[in-house]
């Protein structure tokens, strides 16, 4: 077994050296990297060796000059990295480990799951547990509608939603995920969605926009729908369950994309300090570290639902381009990939007759992070009341929603 593993490592090393030769355009890799001029040393020996010889003392004086033979080992090439063994530099080379094994560096980040993330913060852990219980108690049964969004007019929903989550089947997914069993949308079609008609006067939209040109085009969509971009939630995709699985590399690409962005937009005026009945800020972070889906799947992390539900207390939630795997209590899911429909307008409206928000308990109000209200008569900050280091639209700089 060990001999086969050694052969495999040597074969990988040989292929990497051949690739470097081709990239550098040389025949002798050692000569090009300068490693042929360095003495061959045993890696088990220390980096610096001293061989001092001293002549015997005569009459209390040292006779002769002290001679030193110092051999210093400098890192001048990538030989140690090419071997896939211990590096001469004392650090963890996760990039080389990704090349050798396929394990992405983000696989080694600890405590990324929803359960063990806040074990060292008991109050925050209790807060999230209480909010999840309240959301579960106030969520209506899941409703879903199978429809062709290219032809379906969103006005027919005849409802204003507080939270809208959009997962468009972008064309780049055919290159990065290998998805071929769906109809892809370009950004012109996405921008043509009538989100204005289904968004409440103060509402939030979460738009998955991929990792390439969607970052700029997604901002144009938010602007066209009357929203202001207030956050950029990043999903770092891990492959701990499928260590040998590599994302498909796009044409003319050098690096492998392992992240995806979700733009968050805000409509209307919402302030963290005064609108605690509608938003609870500073509970979740704007970073998701989760396993990427199986090849051919467009599923997004379930944590995205948690972020939206923790942040906005509105109960009217809409999920556009949903699938059977993303049907969730408290949400109306619509899209062409659903296999069935149970949507009834009258029944859906009956869920909001008592209240439009989930409400808040005294314990949650005590535990949740709060922003101090503006001081009466205080001097406004720069830019017409905008304080330095913060924002006026329900978010806080520094990575928390």
Short mmCIF file of C-alpha atoms in Angstrom, two decimals:
data_model
loop_
_atom_site.label_atom_id
_atom_site.label_comp_id
_atom_site.label_asym_id
_atom_site.label_seq_id
_atom_site.Cartn_x
_atom_site.Cartn_y
_atom_site.Cartn_z
CA UNK A 1 0.00 0.00 0.00
CA UNK A 2 2.77 2.42 0.92
CA UNK A 3 4.70 1.63 -2.26
CA UNK A 4 1.65 2.42 -4.40
CA UNK A 5 1.16 5.69 -2.56
CA UNK A 6 4.82 6.58 -3.06
CA UNK A 7 4.55 5.84 -6.78
CA UNK A 8 1.46 8.03 -7.01
CA UNK A 9 3.20 10.93 -5.24
CA UNK A 10 6.26 10.60 -7.48
CA UNK A 11 4.06 10.56 -10.56
CA UNK A 12 2.30 13.76 -9.41
CA UNK A 13 5.68 15.37 -8.75
CA UNK A 14 6.89 14.42 -12.22
CA UNK A 15 3.79 15.87 -13.86
CA UNK A 16 4.14 19.13 -11.93
CA UNK A 17 7.77 19.44 -12.98
CA UNK A 18 6.85 18.85 -16.61
CA UNK A 19 4.16 21.51 -16.34
CA UNK A 20 6.66 23.98 -14.88
CA UNK A 21 9.12 23.21 -17.68
CA UNK A 22 6.44 23.92 -20.25
CA UNK A 23 5.34 27.13 -18.45
CA UNK A 24 8.90 28.45 -18.09
CA UNK A 25 9.99 27.26 -21.53
CA UNK A 26 13.13 25.52 -20.30
CA UNK A 27 14.58 22.04 -20.59
CA UNK A 28 16.47 21.91 -17.29
CA UNK A 29 14.18 22.88 -14.43
CA UNK A 30 16.92 22.78 -11.78
CA UNK A 31 19.11 25.14 -13.77
CA UNK A 32 16.22 27.56 -14.35
CA UNK A 33 15.33 27.66 -10.67
CA UNK A 34 18.93 27.84 -9.49
CA UNK A 35 18.76 24.69 -7.40
CA UNK A 36 21.68 23.08 -9.23
CA UNK A 37 24.08 25.57 -7.57
CA UNK A 38 23.04 24.69 -4.04
CA UNK A 39 24.81 21.91 -2.13
CA UNK A 40 22.86 18.76 -1.48
CA UNK A 41 21.93 18.71 2.16
CA UNK A 42 20.19 16.27 4.40
CA UNK A 43 16.78 17.79 5.29
CA UNK A 44 17.03 16.23 8.74
CA UNK A 45 19.96 18.49 9.56
CA UNK A 46 19.43 22.05 10.87
CA UNK A 47 19.46 24.95 8.44
CA UNK A 48 22.79 26.22 9.69
CA UNK A 49 25.73 24.09 10.65
CA UNK A 50 28.89 25.30 12.27
CA UNK A 51 32.15 23.42 12.42
CA UNK A 52 34.48 25.23 14.68
CA UNK A 53 38.02 24.10 15.31
CA UNK A 54 40.15 25.71 17.96
CA UNK A 55 43.80 25.11 18.56
CA UNK A 56 44.94 24.22 22.12
CA UNK A 57 45.76 27.05 24.41
CA UNK A 58 49.39 28.05 24.90
CA UNK A 59 50.37 30.16 27.91
CA UNK A 60 46.69 31.09 28.50
CA UNK A 61 46.29 32.44 25.00
CA UNK A 62 44.49 31.00 22.05
CA UNK A 63 46.95 30.15 19.35
CA UNK A 64 45.92 30.60 15.73
CA UNK A 65 42.79 32.12 14.22
CA UNK A 66 39.38 30.56 14.68
CA UNK A 67 38.07 28.93 11.54
CA UNK A 68 34.36 28.62 10.78
CA UNK A 69 32.73 26.65 8.06
CA UNK A 70 29.16 27.86 7.80
CA UNK A 71 26.73 26.32 5.39
CA UNK A 72 23.54 28.25 5.05
CA UNK A 73 20.54 26.78 3.33
CA UNK A 74 18.42 29.30 1.48
CA UNK A 75 15.03 28.74 -0.07
CA UNK A 76 15.55 29.58 -3.73
CA UNK A 77 13.28 27.22 -5.62
CA UNK A 78 10.06 25.27 -5.30
CA UNK A 79 11.66 21.83 -5.09
CA UNK A 80 10.31 21.17 -1.61
CA UNK A 81 6.83 22.15 -2.70
CA UNK A 82 7.05 20.07 -5.86
CA UNK A 83 7.86 16.98 -3.85
CA UNK A 84 4.66 17.36 -1.87
CA UNK A 85 6.58 16.76 1.34
CA UNK A 86 7.57 19.00 4.21
CA UNK A 87 8.50 22.46 3.08
CA UNK A 88 11.71 24.24 3.96
CA UNK A 89 9.51 27.14 5.06
CA UNK A 90 7.77 26.51 8.40
CA UNK A 91 4.14 27.14 7.41
CA UNK A 92 1.05 25.22 6.34
CA UNK A 93 0.74 25.33 2.58
CA UNK A 94 -2.99 24.82 2.06
CA UNK A 95 -2.72 25.85 -1.58
CA UNK A 96 -0.27 23.07 -2.38
CA UNK A 97 -2.39 20.67 -0.35
CA UNK A 98 -5.35 21.61 -2.58
CA UNK A 99 -3.28 20.82 -5.67
CA UNK A 100 -2.18 17.48 -4.24
CA UNK A 101 -5.38 16.24 -2.62
CA UNK A 102 -8.22 18.41 -3.92
CA UNK A 103 -9.14 19.57 -0.39
CA UNK A 104 -9.88 23.26 -0.38
CA UNK A 105 -8.27 25.45 2.29
CA UNK A 106 -11.68 26.43 3.69
CA UNK A 107 -12.28 22.77 4.62
CA UNK A 108 -10.00 23.28 7.62
CA UNK A 109 -11.89 26.22 9.13
CA UNK A 110 -13.42 25.07 12.40
CA UNK A 111 -16.87 25.65 13.90
CA UNK A 112 -18.59 26.66 10.68
CA UNK A 113 -21.84 24.76 11.30
CA UNK A 114 -24.98 26.29 12.73
CA UNK A 115 -24.93 24.07 15.82
CA UNK A 116 -21.41 24.55 17.17
CA UNK A 117 -20.61 28.02 15.90
CA UNK A 118 -21.57 29.95 19.04
CA UNK A 119 -20.61 27.48 21.77
CA UNK A 120 -18.24 30.04 23.26
CA UNK A 121 -20.96 32.70 23.26
CA UNK A 122 -23.82 31.30 25.37
CA UNK A 123 -25.99 34.43 25.22
CA UNK A 124 -25.81 34.61 21.43
CA UNK A 125 -26.48 30.88 21.24
CA UNK A 126 -29.56 31.29 23.43
CA UNK A 127 -30.72 34.24 21.34
CA UNK A 128 -30.56 32.26 18.10
CA UNK A 129 -32.33 29.30 19.71
CA UNK A 130 -35.16 31.51 20.97
CA UNK A 131 -35.53 33.24 17.61
CA UNK A 132 -35.64 29.89 15.78
CA UNK A 133 -38.36 28.70 18.14
CA UNK A 134 -40.39 31.88 17.62
CA UNK A 135 -39.99 31.71 13.85
CA UNK A 136 -41.09 28.08 13.86
CA UNK A 137 -44.17 28.88 15.95
CA UNK A 138 -45.29 31.81 13.80
CA UNK A 139 -44.46 30.30 10.37
CA UNK A 140 -47.40 29.29 8.21
CA UNK A 141 -47.44 25.94 6.39
CA UNK A 142 -45.29 25.92 3.26
CA UNK A 143 -47.00 27.04 0.08
CA UNK A 144 -45.68 26.60 -3.44
CA UNK A 145 -46.74 27.45 -6.96
CA UNK A 146 -45.38 25.83 -10.12
CA UNK A 147 -45.25 28.44 -12.88
CA UNK A 148 -43.21 29.55 -15.86
CA UNK A 149 -41.64 32.79 -14.65
CA UNK A 150 -40.98 33.92 -18.23
CA UNK A 151 -44.74 34.09 -18.81
CA UNK A 152 -46.18 34.40 -15.31
CA UNK A 153 -47.01 37.93 -14.16
CA UNK A 154 -45.97 38.42 -10.53
CA UNK A 155 -48.82 40.91 -10.15
CA UNK A 156 -51.18 37.94 -10.01
CA UNK A 157 -49.84 37.13 -6.55
CA UNK A 158 -51.57 40.34 -5.37
CA UNK A 159 -49.40 40.45 -2.24
CA UNK A 160 -46.68 42.69 -0.93
CA UNK A 161 -43.78 40.74 0.60
CA UNK A 162 -41.34 41.79 3.28
CA UNK A 163 -38.54 39.40 2.25
CA UNK A 164 -37.85 38.23 -1.31
CA UNK A 165 -35.19 35.60 -2.04
CA UNK A 166 -34.22 35.16 -5.70
CA UNK A 167 -32.13 32.23 -6.94
CA UNK A 168 -31.96 32.69 -10.72
CA UNK A 169 -30.52 29.82 -12.81
CA UNK A 170 -27.56 31.79 -14.13
CA UNK A 171 -25.75 30.79 -17.28
CA UNK A 172 -22.46 30.52 -15.41
CA UNK A 173 -23.84 27.55 -13.44
CA UNK A 174 -23.68 25.46 -16.60
CA UNK A 175 -19.91 25.99 -16.57
CA UNK A 176 -19.21 25.86 -12.82
CA UNK A 177 -21.76 23.28 -11.62
CA UNK A 178 -22.27 21.23 -14.76
CA UNK A 179 -26.02 21.89 -14.68
CA UNK A 180 -27.76 21.01 -17.94
CA UNK A 181 -31.30 20.04 -16.93
CA UNK A 182 -32.77 23.53 -16.64
CA UNK A 183 -33.39 26.66 -18.66
CA UNK A 184 -30.82 29.32 -17.89
CA UNK A 185 -31.61 33.00 -17.59
CA UNK A 186 -29.55 35.93 -18.72
CA UNK A 187 -29.48 39.15 -16.72
CA UNK A 188 -31.85 40.97 -19.05
CA UNK A 189 -34.61 38.48 -18.21
CA UNK A 190 -33.81 38.68 -14.51
CA UNK A 191 -33.98 42.46 -14.57
CA UNK A 192 -37.36 42.24 -16.30
CA UNK A 193 -38.92 40.47 -13.30
CA UNK A 194 -41.58 42.73 -11.81
CA UNK A 195 -40.18 42.72 -8.28
CA UNK A 196 -41.53 46.23 -7.70
CA UNK A 197 -45.12 44.94 -7.72
CA UNK A 198 -44.50 42.28 -5.04
CA UNK A 199 -42.25 44.23 -2.66
CA UNK A 200 -43.64 46.08 0.35
CA UNK A 201 -42.82 49.79 0.94
CA UNK A 202 -40.11 48.68 3.36
CA UNK A 203 -38.71 45.32 2.38
CA UNK A 204 -35.53 43.37 1.66
CA UNK A 205 -34.39 41.37 -1.33
CA UNK A 206 -31.66 38.72 -1.44
CA UNK A 207 -30.31 38.08 -4.95
CA UNK A 208 -27.87 35.26 -5.71
CA UNK A 209 -25.60 36.59 -8.46
CA UNK A 210 -22.79 34.04 -8.89
CA UNK A 211 -19.14 35.03 -8.77
CA UNK A 212 -18.34 36.80 -12.05
CA UNK A 213 -20.19 39.55 -13.92
CA UNK A 214 -23.27 39.06 -11.76
CA UNK A 215 -21.80 41.26 -9.03
CA UNK A 216 -22.16 44.33 -11.25
CA UNK A 217 -25.31 43.26 -13.08
CA UNK A 218 -26.96 42.27 -9.81
CA UNK A 219 -26.47 45.80 -8.50
CA UNK A 220 -28.17 47.12 -11.62
CA UNK A 221 -31.11 44.80 -10.94
CA UNK A 222 -31.46 46.07 -7.39
CA UNK A 223 -31.37 49.64 -8.62
CA UNK A 224 -33.95 48.89 -11.32
CA UNK A 225 -36.28 47.37 -8.72
CA UNK A 226 -35.99 50.34 -6.38
CA UNK A 227 -33.63 48.76 -3.84
CA UNK A 228 -30.32 49.97 -2.43
CA UNK A 229 -27.52 47.46 -1.97
CA UNK A 230 -26.67 47.24 1.71
CA UNK A 231 -24.77 43.95 2.08
CA UNK A 232 -22.80 41.39 0.11
CA UNK A 233 -23.18 37.92 1.64
CA UNK A 234 -20.44 35.55 0.50
CA UNK A 235 -20.78 31.77 0.36
CA UNK A 236 -17.41 29.96 0.61
CA UNK A 237 -17.99 26.50 -0.85
CA UNK A 238 -16.22 23.57 0.82
CA UNK A 239 -15.76 20.06 -0.56
CA UNK A 240 -15.06 18.11 2.63
CA UNK A 241 -17.55 15.37 1.66
CA UNK A 242 -16.24 15.11 -1.90
CA UNK A 243 -12.53 15.76 -1.48
CA UNK A 244 -11.62 14.71 -4.96
CA UNK A 245 -14.35 16.77 -6.57
CA UNK A 246 -13.13 19.83 -8.44
CA UNK A 247 -15.36 22.61 -9.70
CA UNK A 248 -15.41 22.95 -13.44
CA UNK A 249 -12.95 25.59 -14.60
CA UNK A 250 -14.34 28.22 -16.92
CA UNK A 251 -12.69 28.81 -20.31
CA UNK A 252 -9.49 30.88 -20.11
CA UNK A 253 -9.60 30.64 -16.30
CA UNK A 254 -6.46 30.01 -14.26
CA UNK A 255 -7.94 29.71 -10.76
CA UNK A 256 -10.84 27.60 -9.48
CA UNK A 257 -13.83 29.59 -8.23
CA UNK A 258 -14.97 28.39 -4.82
CA UNK A 259 -17.22 31.24 -3.70
CA UNK A 260 -20.53 32.79 -4.63
CA UNK A 261 -22.19 36.09 -3.73
CA UNK A 262 -25.69 37.05 -2.63
CA UNK A 263 -26.50 40.76 -2.79
CA UNK A 264 -28.86 42.14 -0.19
CA UNK A 265 -30.98 45.16 -1.05
CA UNK A 266 -33.16 47.40 1.11
CA UNK A 267 -36.25 49.36 0.11
CA UNK A 268 -37.69 52.19 2.14
CA UNK A 269 -36.38 53.67 5.37
CA UNK A 270 -35.33 51.19 8.05
CA UNK A 271 -33.10 52.15 10.97
CA UNK A 272 -31.47 49.74 13.37
CA UNK A 273 -31.90 52.04 16.35
CA UNK A 274 -35.64 52.75 15.99
CA UNK A 275 -37.18 49.94 13.89
CA UNK A 276 -36.63 47.05 16.27
CA UNK A 277 -40.17 45.84 15.55
CA UNK A 278 -39.17 45.02 11.94
CA UNK A 279 -35.46 44.15 11.96
CA UNK A 280 -33.00 42.61 14.41
CA UNK A 281 -29.49 43.52 13.25
CA UNK A 282 -26.06 42.23 14.27
CA UNK A 283 -27.15 38.62 14.86
CA UNK A 284 -25.68 36.79 11.85
CA UNK A 285 -22.53 37.45 9.87
CA UNK A 286 -22.27 38.07 6.13
CA UNK A 287 -20.24 34.92 5.49
CA UNK A 288 -21.48 31.38 4.85
CA UNK A 289 -19.07 28.44 4.86
CA UNK A 290 -20.95 25.37 3.69
CA UNK A 291 -20.57 22.30 1.49
CA UNK A 292 -21.15 22.83 -2.20
CA UNK A 293 -24.01 20.85 -3.80
CA UNK A 294 -23.65 17.69 -5.79
CA UNK A 295 -22.77 18.10 -9.48
CA UNK A 296 -25.86 19.09 -11.43
CA UNK A 297 -27.62 20.64 -8.41
CA UNK A 298 -28.43 24.32 -7.88
CA UNK A 299 -29.20 24.10 -4.15
CA UNK A 300 -27.99 26.98 -2.01
CA UNK A 301 -27.10 26.83 1.70
CA UNK A 302 -30.09 26.56 4.02
CA UNK A 303 -28.35 29.13 6.20
CA UNK A 304 -29.51 31.80 3.77
CA UNK A 305 -33.06 31.25 5.02
CA UNK A 306 -31.87 31.58 8.63
CA UNK A 307 -30.13 34.87 7.87
CA UNK A 308 -33.24 36.36 6.24
CA UNK A 309 -35.57 35.13 9.01
CA UNK A 310 -33.31 36.29 11.84
CA UNK A 311 -32.84 39.73 10.32
CA UNK A 312 -36.34 40.66 9.15
CA UNK A 313 -39.35 39.98 11.39
CA UNK A 314 -41.85 40.25 8.52
CA UNK A 315 -43.82 37.05 7.92
CA UNK A 316 -44.57 37.63 4.23
CA UNK A 317 -41.70 35.83 2.53
CA UNK A 318 -41.34 34.96 -1.16
CA UNK A 319 -38.83 32.58 -2.72
CA UNK A 320 -38.45 32.94 -6.50
CA UNK A 321 -36.89 30.14 -8.59
CA UNK A 322 -37.44 27.66 -5.76
CA UNK A 323 -37.32 23.88 -6.07
CA UNK A 324 -38.86 20.96 -4.22
CA UNK A 325 -35.76 20.77 -2.02
CA UNK A 326 -36.12 24.43 -0.96
CA UNK A 327 -39.78 24.38 0.11
CA UNK A 328 -39.87 25.78 3.63
CA UNK A 329 -42.50 26.70 6.27
CA UNK A 330 -43.21 30.42 6.35
CA UNK A 331 -42.35 30.90 2.68
CA UNK A 332 -44.25 31.02 -0.59
CA UNK A 333 -42.07 29.24 -3.15
CA UNK A 334 -42.62 29.76 -6.88
CA UNK A 335 -40.71 28.55 -9.90
CA UNK A 336 -40.76 26.27 -12.94
CA UNK A 337 -38.79 23.45 -11.27
CA UNK A 338 -41.48 22.64 -8.70
CA UNK A 339 -43.33 19.40 -9.22
CA UNK A 340 -46.68 20.48 -7.74
CA UNK A 341 -48.72 23.44 -6.47
CA UNK A 342 -50.83 24.07 -3.37
CA UNK A 343 -51.06 27.88 -3.49
CA UNK A 344 -54.39 29.45 -2.66
CA UNK A 345 -54.58 33.23 -2.38
CA UNK A 346 -57.35 33.34 0.24
CA UNK A 347 -55.65 30.80 2.44
CA UNK A 348 -52.30 32.55 2.08
CA UNK A 349 -53.81 35.90 3.10
CA UNK A 350 -55.46 34.33 6.13
CA UNK A 351 -52.03 33.64 7.63
CA UNK A 352 -51.41 37.38 8.09
CA UNK A 353 -54.74 38.54 9.52
CA UNK A 354 -53.49 38.52 13.11
CA UNK A 355 -50.09 40.17 12.52
CA UNK A 356 -47.61 40.90 9.74
CA UNK A 357 -44.53 40.27 11.91
CA UNK A 358 -43.36 37.46 14.13
CA UNK A 359 -43.19 39.70 17.19
CA UNK A 360 -40.55 39.50 19.89
CA UNK A 361 -40.37 38.13 23.44
CA UNK A 362 -38.88 39.98 26.39
CA UNK A 363 -35.95 37.60 26.59
CA UNK A 364 -35.09 38.07 22.91
CA UNK A 365 -35.27 41.83 23.37
CA UNK A 366 -32.85 41.59 26.28
CA UNK A 367 -30.36 39.39 24.43
CA UNK A 368 -30.32 40.88 20.95
CA UNK A 369 -27.58 43.42 20.09
CA UNK A 370 -28.94 46.95 19.91
CA UNK A 371 -27.78 50.22 18.49
CA UNK A 372 -28.07 53.29 20.73
CA UNK A 373 -30.77 55.74 19.64
CA UNK A 374 -29.58 59.08 18.28
CA UNK A 375 -29.09 61.72 20.94
CA UNK A 376 -31.61 64.52 20.93
CA UNK A 377 -30.03 67.78 19.78
CA UNK A 378 -26.78 66.06 18.93
CA UNK A 379 -24.70 67.31 16.06
CA UNK A 380 -25.36 65.18 12.97
CA UNK A 381 -22.53 63.35 11.35
CA UNK A 382 -21.09 63.98 7.94
CA UNK A 383 -23.32 63.57 4.94
CA UNK A 384 -26.59 64.83 6.42
CA UNK A 385 -26.84 62.78 9.57
CA UNK A 386 -24.82 59.72 8.60
CA UNK A 387 -22.44 58.90 11.42
CA UNK A 388 -18.91 57.76 10.74
CA UNK A 389 -18.38 54.01 10.88
CA UNK A 390 -22.05 53.16 10.42
CA UNK A 391 -24.98 53.42 8.05
CA UNK A 392 -28.57 54.56 8.10
CA UNK A 393 -30.21 51.61 6.35
CA UNK A 394 -30.45 48.77 8.82
CA UNK A 395 -26.93 47.43 8.55
CA UNK A 396 -23.64 47.85 10.34
CA UNK A 397 -20.16 47.91 8.90
CA UNK A 398 -17.93 45.19 10.13
CA UNK A 399 -19.43 41.99 8.77
CA UNK A 400 -22.71 41.58 10.71
CA UNK A 401 -26.25 41.80 9.42
#
